Each structure stands twice: as C-alpha cells, then as structure tokens.
XYZ file of C-alpha atoms in Angstrom:
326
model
C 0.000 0.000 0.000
C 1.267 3.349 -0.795
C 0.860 4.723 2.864
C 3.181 1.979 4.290
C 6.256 3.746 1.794
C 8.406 5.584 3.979
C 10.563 8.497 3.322
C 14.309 8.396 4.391
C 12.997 10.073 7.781
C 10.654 7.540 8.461
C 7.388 9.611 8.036
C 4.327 8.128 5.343
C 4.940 9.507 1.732
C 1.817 10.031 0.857
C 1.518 12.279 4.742
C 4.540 14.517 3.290
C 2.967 14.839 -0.482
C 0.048 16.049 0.495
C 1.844 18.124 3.349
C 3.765 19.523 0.563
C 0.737 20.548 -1.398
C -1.396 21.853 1.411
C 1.496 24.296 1.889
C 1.920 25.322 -1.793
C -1.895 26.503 -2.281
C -2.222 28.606 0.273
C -0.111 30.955 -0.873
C -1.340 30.371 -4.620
C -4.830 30.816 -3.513
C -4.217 34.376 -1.472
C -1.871 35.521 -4.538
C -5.201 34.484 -6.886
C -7.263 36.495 -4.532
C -4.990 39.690 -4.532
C -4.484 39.473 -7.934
C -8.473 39.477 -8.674
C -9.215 42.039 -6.010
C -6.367 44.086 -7.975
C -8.341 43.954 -10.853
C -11.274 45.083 -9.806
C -9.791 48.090 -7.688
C -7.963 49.045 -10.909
C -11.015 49.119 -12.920
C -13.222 51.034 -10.199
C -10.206 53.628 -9.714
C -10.600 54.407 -13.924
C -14.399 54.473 -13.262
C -14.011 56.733 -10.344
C -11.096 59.040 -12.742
C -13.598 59.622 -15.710
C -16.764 60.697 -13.638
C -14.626 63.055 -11.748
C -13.593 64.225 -14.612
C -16.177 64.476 -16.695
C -18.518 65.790 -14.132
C -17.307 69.495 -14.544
C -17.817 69.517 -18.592
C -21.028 67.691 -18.200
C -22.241 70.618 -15.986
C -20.923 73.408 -18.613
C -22.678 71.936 -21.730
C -25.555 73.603 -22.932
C -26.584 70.457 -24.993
C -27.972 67.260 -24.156
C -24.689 64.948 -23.935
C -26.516 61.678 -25.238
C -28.939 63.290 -28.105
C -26.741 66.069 -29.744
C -24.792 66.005 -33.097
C -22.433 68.729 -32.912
C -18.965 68.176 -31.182
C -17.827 71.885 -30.200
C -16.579 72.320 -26.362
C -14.114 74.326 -26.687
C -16.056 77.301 -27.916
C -19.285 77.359 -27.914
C -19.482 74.072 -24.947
C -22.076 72.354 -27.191
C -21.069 68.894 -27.431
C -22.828 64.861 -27.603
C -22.252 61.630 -28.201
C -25.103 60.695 -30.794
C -22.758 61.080 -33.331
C -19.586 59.609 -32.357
C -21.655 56.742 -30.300
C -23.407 55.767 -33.569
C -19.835 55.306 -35.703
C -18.521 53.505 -33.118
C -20.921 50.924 -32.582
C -21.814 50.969 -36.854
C -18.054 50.451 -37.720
C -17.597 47.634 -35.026
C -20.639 45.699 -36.330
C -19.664 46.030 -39.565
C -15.651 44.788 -38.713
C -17.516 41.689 -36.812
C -19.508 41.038 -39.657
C -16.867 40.845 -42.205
C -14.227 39.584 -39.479
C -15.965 36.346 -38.321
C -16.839 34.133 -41.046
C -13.383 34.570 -41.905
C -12.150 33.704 -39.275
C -14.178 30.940 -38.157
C -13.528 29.382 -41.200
C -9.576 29.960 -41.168
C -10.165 28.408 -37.447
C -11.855 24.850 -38.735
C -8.673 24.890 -41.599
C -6.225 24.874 -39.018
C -8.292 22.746 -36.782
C -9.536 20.088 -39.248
C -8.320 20.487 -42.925
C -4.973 21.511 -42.953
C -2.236 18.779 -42.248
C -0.304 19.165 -39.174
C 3.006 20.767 -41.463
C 1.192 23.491 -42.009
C -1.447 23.877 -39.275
C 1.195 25.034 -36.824
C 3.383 27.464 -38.709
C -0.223 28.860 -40.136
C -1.467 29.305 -36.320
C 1.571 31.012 -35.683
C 1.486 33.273 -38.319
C -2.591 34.298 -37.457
C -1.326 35.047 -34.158
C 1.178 37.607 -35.419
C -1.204 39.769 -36.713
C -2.312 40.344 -33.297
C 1.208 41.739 -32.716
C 1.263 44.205 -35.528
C 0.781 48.211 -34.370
C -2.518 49.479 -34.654
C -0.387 52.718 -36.256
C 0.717 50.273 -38.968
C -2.395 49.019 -39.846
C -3.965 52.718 -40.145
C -1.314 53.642 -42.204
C -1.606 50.732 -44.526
C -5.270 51.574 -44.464
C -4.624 54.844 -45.807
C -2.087 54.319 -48.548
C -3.100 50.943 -49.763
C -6.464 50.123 -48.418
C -8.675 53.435 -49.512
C -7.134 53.973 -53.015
C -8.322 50.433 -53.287
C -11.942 50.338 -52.417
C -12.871 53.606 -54.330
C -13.341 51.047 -57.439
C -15.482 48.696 -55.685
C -17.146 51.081 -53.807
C -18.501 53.072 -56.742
C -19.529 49.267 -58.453
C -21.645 48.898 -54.929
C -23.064 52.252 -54.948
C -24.444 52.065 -58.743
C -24.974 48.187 -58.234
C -26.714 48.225 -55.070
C -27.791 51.867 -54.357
C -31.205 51.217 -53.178
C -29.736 49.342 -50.001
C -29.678 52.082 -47.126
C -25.371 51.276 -46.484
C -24.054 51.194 -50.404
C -26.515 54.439 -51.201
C -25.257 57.832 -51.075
C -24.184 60.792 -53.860
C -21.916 63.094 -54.298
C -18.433 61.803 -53.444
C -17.903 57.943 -53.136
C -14.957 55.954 -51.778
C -12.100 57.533 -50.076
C -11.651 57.590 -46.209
C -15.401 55.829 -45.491
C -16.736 54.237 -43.015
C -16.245 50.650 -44.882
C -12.554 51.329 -45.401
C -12.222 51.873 -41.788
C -14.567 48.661 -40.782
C -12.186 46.513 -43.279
C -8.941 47.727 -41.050
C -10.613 47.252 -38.100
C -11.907 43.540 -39.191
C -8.322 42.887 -40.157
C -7.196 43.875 -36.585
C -9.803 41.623 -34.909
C -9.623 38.836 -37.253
C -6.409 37.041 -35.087
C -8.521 37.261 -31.763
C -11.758 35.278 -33.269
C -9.657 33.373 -34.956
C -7.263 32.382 -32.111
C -10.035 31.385 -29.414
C -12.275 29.693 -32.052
C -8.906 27.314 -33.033
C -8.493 26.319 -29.680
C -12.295 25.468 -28.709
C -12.795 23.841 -31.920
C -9.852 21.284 -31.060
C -11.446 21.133 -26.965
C -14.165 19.293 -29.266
C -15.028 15.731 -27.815
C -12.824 13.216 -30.068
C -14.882 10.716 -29.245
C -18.283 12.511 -31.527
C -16.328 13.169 -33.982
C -14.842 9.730 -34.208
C -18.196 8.116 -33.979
C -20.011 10.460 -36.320
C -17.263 9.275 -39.179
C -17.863 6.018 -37.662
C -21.464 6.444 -38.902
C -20.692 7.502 -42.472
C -20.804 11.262 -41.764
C -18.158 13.071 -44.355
C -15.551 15.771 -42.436
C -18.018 18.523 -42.812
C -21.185 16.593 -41.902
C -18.772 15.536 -38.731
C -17.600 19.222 -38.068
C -21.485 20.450 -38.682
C -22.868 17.909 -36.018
C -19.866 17.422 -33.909
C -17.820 20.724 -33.692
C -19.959 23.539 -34.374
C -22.256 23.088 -31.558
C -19.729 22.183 -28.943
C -17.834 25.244 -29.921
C -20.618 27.866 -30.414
C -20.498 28.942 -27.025
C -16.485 30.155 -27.562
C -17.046 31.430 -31.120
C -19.640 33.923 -29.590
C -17.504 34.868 -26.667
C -14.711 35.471 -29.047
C -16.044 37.468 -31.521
C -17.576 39.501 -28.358
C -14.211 40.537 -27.639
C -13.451 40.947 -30.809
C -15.961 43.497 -31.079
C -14.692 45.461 -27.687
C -11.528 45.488 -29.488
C -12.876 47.280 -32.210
C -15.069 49.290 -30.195
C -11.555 50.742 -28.633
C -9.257 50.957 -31.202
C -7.927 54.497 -31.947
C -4.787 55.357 -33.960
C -5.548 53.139 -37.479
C -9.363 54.608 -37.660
C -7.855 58.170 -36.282
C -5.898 57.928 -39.795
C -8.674 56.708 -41.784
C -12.065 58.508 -40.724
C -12.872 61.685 -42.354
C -13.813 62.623 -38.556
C -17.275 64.184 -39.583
C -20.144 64.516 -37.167
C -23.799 63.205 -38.307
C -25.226 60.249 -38.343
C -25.659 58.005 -41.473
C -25.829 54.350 -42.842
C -24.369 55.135 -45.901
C -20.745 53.528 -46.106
C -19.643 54.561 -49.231
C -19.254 58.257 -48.413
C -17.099 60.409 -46.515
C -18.833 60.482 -43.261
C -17.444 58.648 -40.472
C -15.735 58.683 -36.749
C -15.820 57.163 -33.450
C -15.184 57.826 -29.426
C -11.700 57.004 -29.679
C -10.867 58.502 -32.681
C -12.296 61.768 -31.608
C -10.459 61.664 -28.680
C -7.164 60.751 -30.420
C -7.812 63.581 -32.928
C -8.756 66.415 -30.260
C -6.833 65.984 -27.298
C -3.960 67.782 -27.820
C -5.839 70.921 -28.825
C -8.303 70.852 -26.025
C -9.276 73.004 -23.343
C -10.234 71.975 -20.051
C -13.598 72.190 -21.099
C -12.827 70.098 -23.744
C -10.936 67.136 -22.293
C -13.512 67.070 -20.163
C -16.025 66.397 -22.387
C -13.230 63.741 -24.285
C -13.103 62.248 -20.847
C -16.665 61.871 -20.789
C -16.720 60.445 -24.439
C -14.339 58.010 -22.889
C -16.254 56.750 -19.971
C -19.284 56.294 -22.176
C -16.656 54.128 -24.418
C -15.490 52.400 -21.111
C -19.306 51.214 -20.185
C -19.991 50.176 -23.243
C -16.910 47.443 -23.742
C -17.509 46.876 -19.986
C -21.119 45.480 -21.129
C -19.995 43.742 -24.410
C -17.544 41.953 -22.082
C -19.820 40.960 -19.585
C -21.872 39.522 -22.567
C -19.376 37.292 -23.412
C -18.519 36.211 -20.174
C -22.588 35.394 -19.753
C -22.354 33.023 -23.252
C -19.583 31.392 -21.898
C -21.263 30.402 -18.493
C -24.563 29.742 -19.960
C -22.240 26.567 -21.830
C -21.436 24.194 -18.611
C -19.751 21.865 -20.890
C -17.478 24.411 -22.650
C -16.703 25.903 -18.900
C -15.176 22.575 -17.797
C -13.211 21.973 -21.169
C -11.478 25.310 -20.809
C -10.859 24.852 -17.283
C-alpha cells in the first residue's frame, strides 16, 4: 500500500505529499485572490477618474450629452455623443460582420483540414497579426487600403444603391466608413480566430470519431460534432473581438474623415468614433474640452464593460465548454 512507503525520515509519503501541497496553495490561492481584487480596484479607480472628470464639462454643456450632433466644447461648450456613439458601434458591427466568417472558417482549416506541417506554422502566423501596431495598420489603411476600395465602392453604390449602407451621392470611396470597418476587421480577425482554433480542437474526439464512424463526411462531422460544442467560444470570441474594435484608436484616427452626423451610408465620406475623436482632439483641447473627451471616454469604457460581460454570460450559460477550458 502506498501509505506503508516511507521516506528516508521515516514519516508516510503520501503524509509529506500532500503536506507539501497543502502548503503550496495557500499561498497560490491568497496571490489568486490579490491578484483578482487588484483587478477590480484598478477598474473602479478608472471608473471613479472619468466621472470626476467628466462631471465638470457635463455641468458646462448647454446640450444634451446623449442626443446632440455637434462636437464643439471648446467654444461654444455644445457637445454629444449621438454622433460619435453611432460610428462607433456601426463600424464595429460592420468589422464583426466581415471579421468572423473569416475567421471561423480559417479556425476549422487549421483545426480540421490543414495537415499538421502546415497547421502550426499557419497558427503562428494568425497570431502575429495580433502583434502588428494598430499605427501600422492605419497607415496601410490609408495608402493601400482606400485607393483600393474607391473602385469597388462606386460598383456597390451604382450596383446596389437602393440598399440604405451602399446608397449615397456626391463623393464615393475615399476615407469611409467601410474602409475603416475593413482595417478594423483585419485587426480583430487574429482574436476570433485564435479562441475559435483552440475550442474547436477542446471538441469531444470521441463525436467526432463516432459520427465518421457512422458515415458522416468531415463537414457533416464538423457540422454535427464541432460547431455546436464550440458555439459557445465562437460567440464569446467574436464579443471581444468586437470590444476590441469598439476601442481601437490610432488606425481609424488615420482613416475617418472625422465628420459629425449620423448616417448608414458607407460609401461616403462620413465617419468617426469615441476614440478617434479623442485621439484627434486631445492635444488641442481646453479643459472644457478634455472634459467632455473624458466623458466620451467613460461612455466608451461602459460600453466594452457590457460587451464583455456579454461574453462572459455566453460562456457560463455553456457548462460543458466551462469545464473543457478549465
């Protein structure tokens, strides 16, 4: 029996072993602890920084803050977040809309199709991308991307016109908000893609085994086997994909024409977000102004604090996907 082994000093093995562990997670559990409480102190003390900061510009603007268009607190101290609240949340959509198939399907390739030569190095270089500067993509954007789409974007405007996003006259193409939403899909595509690799391969071997078993062909498998097991993760990942978007500043600073109204149209010049904004008008500001940037910024803040949250709420809602990850 493995409690008669004895140690050198006489004492039960198993008695020291699990002496020896008792003793190691203590301290890993009170570091866990700190480290958690950390977070969340961190994360009330920038809560606590943008209201106190934002409350004196709030009180000086002679607009409403959540209804109003115009963007001018440092002279007249008019100034809302209608405008820069709708490009946000339109270009992030649009970025997660072309960003996920993509990746999803680049996900299942490395997962499923591709043989195991080139699944790794291909992993590798997705992940990259992640690395890249958000200053180089925006200046890619500019110099490759938008010269680009003013051909395409012209075919969609007399093509499809009637559709509310690919209307519009006057000028089309340029800096738009679709250029912008293609950067910003490129940026996100490595974190969707990333997460849904590795919860596609958490995927119980044993149903997909016994789905080929029954005749099924890889995609039947993958259809019946993988996609619903890893649902749950592809959702929480293109969630955070889309706060990533939602916060991203330099590469749509370069490429948004940084107008103020609200529009579906895609084609035209008419385009900006929170960040941009504040990226663009912080270093002229008043205190009036950064003020009202800061406030811009805490309404940025809630709103990837409550696409997060989302996620996290998929991923709990999936038991079995909880206990695979863990």
């Amino acid at each position: 029996m493995a409690t008669n082994v004895r140690t050198r000093d006489g004492g039960p093995a198993t008695s020291r072993s699990a002496s020896r562990r008792s003793r190691g997670e203590a301290p890993f559990r009170y570091l866990s602890t700190a480290a958690g409480v950390a977070l969340l102190a961190i994360m009330a003390a920038i809560a606590v920084f943008l209201i106190s900061e934002a409350i004196p510009a709030l009180r000086a603007n002679e607009a409403n803050f959540f209804t109003e268009l115009t963007w001018e607190p440092n002279s007249s101290r008019e100034f809302g977040i209608a405008a820069l609240a709708f490009g946000t949340v339109l270009s992030s959509l649009l970025a997660l809309v072309i960003a996920t198939p993509i990746a999803v399907g680049v996900a299942l390739f490395i997962s499923h199709y591709a043989p195991r030569r080139l699944a790794a190095p291909l992993g590798y270089l997705i992940d990259l991308l992640a690395a890249v500067p958000s200053v180089v993509y925006g200046l890619w954007g500019v110099a490759f991307l938008v010269p680009l789409l003013r051909t395409p974007s012209q075919w969609l405007n007399e093509t499809l016109g009637w559709f509310p996003l690919f209307g519009g006259e006057g000028i089309i193409g340029g800096k738009t908000m679709l250029a912008g939403s293609v950067v910003l899909a490129i940026m996100i595509l490595p974190i969707i893609a990333a997460i849904s690799r590795e919860v596609f391969l958490q995927a119980p071997k044993m149903n997909e085994e016994a789905a080929l078993a029954l005749g099924a062909t890889r995609w039947e498998m993958i259809r019946m086997a993988v996609l619903p097991f890893g649902r749950p993760g592809v959702i929480s990942a293109a969630m955070l994909g889309l706060g990533r978007a939602m916060g991203e500043t330099i590469a749509v600073a370069l490429i948004f024409p940084a107008t103020f109204d609200i529009t579906f149209q895609i084609l035209t010049p008419h385009a900006n977000s929170i960040a941009a904004n504040i990226a663009n008008g912080f270093g002229e500001a008043n205190d009036i102004g950064r003020g009202a940037l800061i406030a811009s910024g805490l309404v940025l803040f809630i709103i990837t604090l409550l696409v997060n949250m989302a996620a996290r709420f998929v991923i709990n809602r999936r038991k079995e996907y909880a206990r695979a990850g863990a």
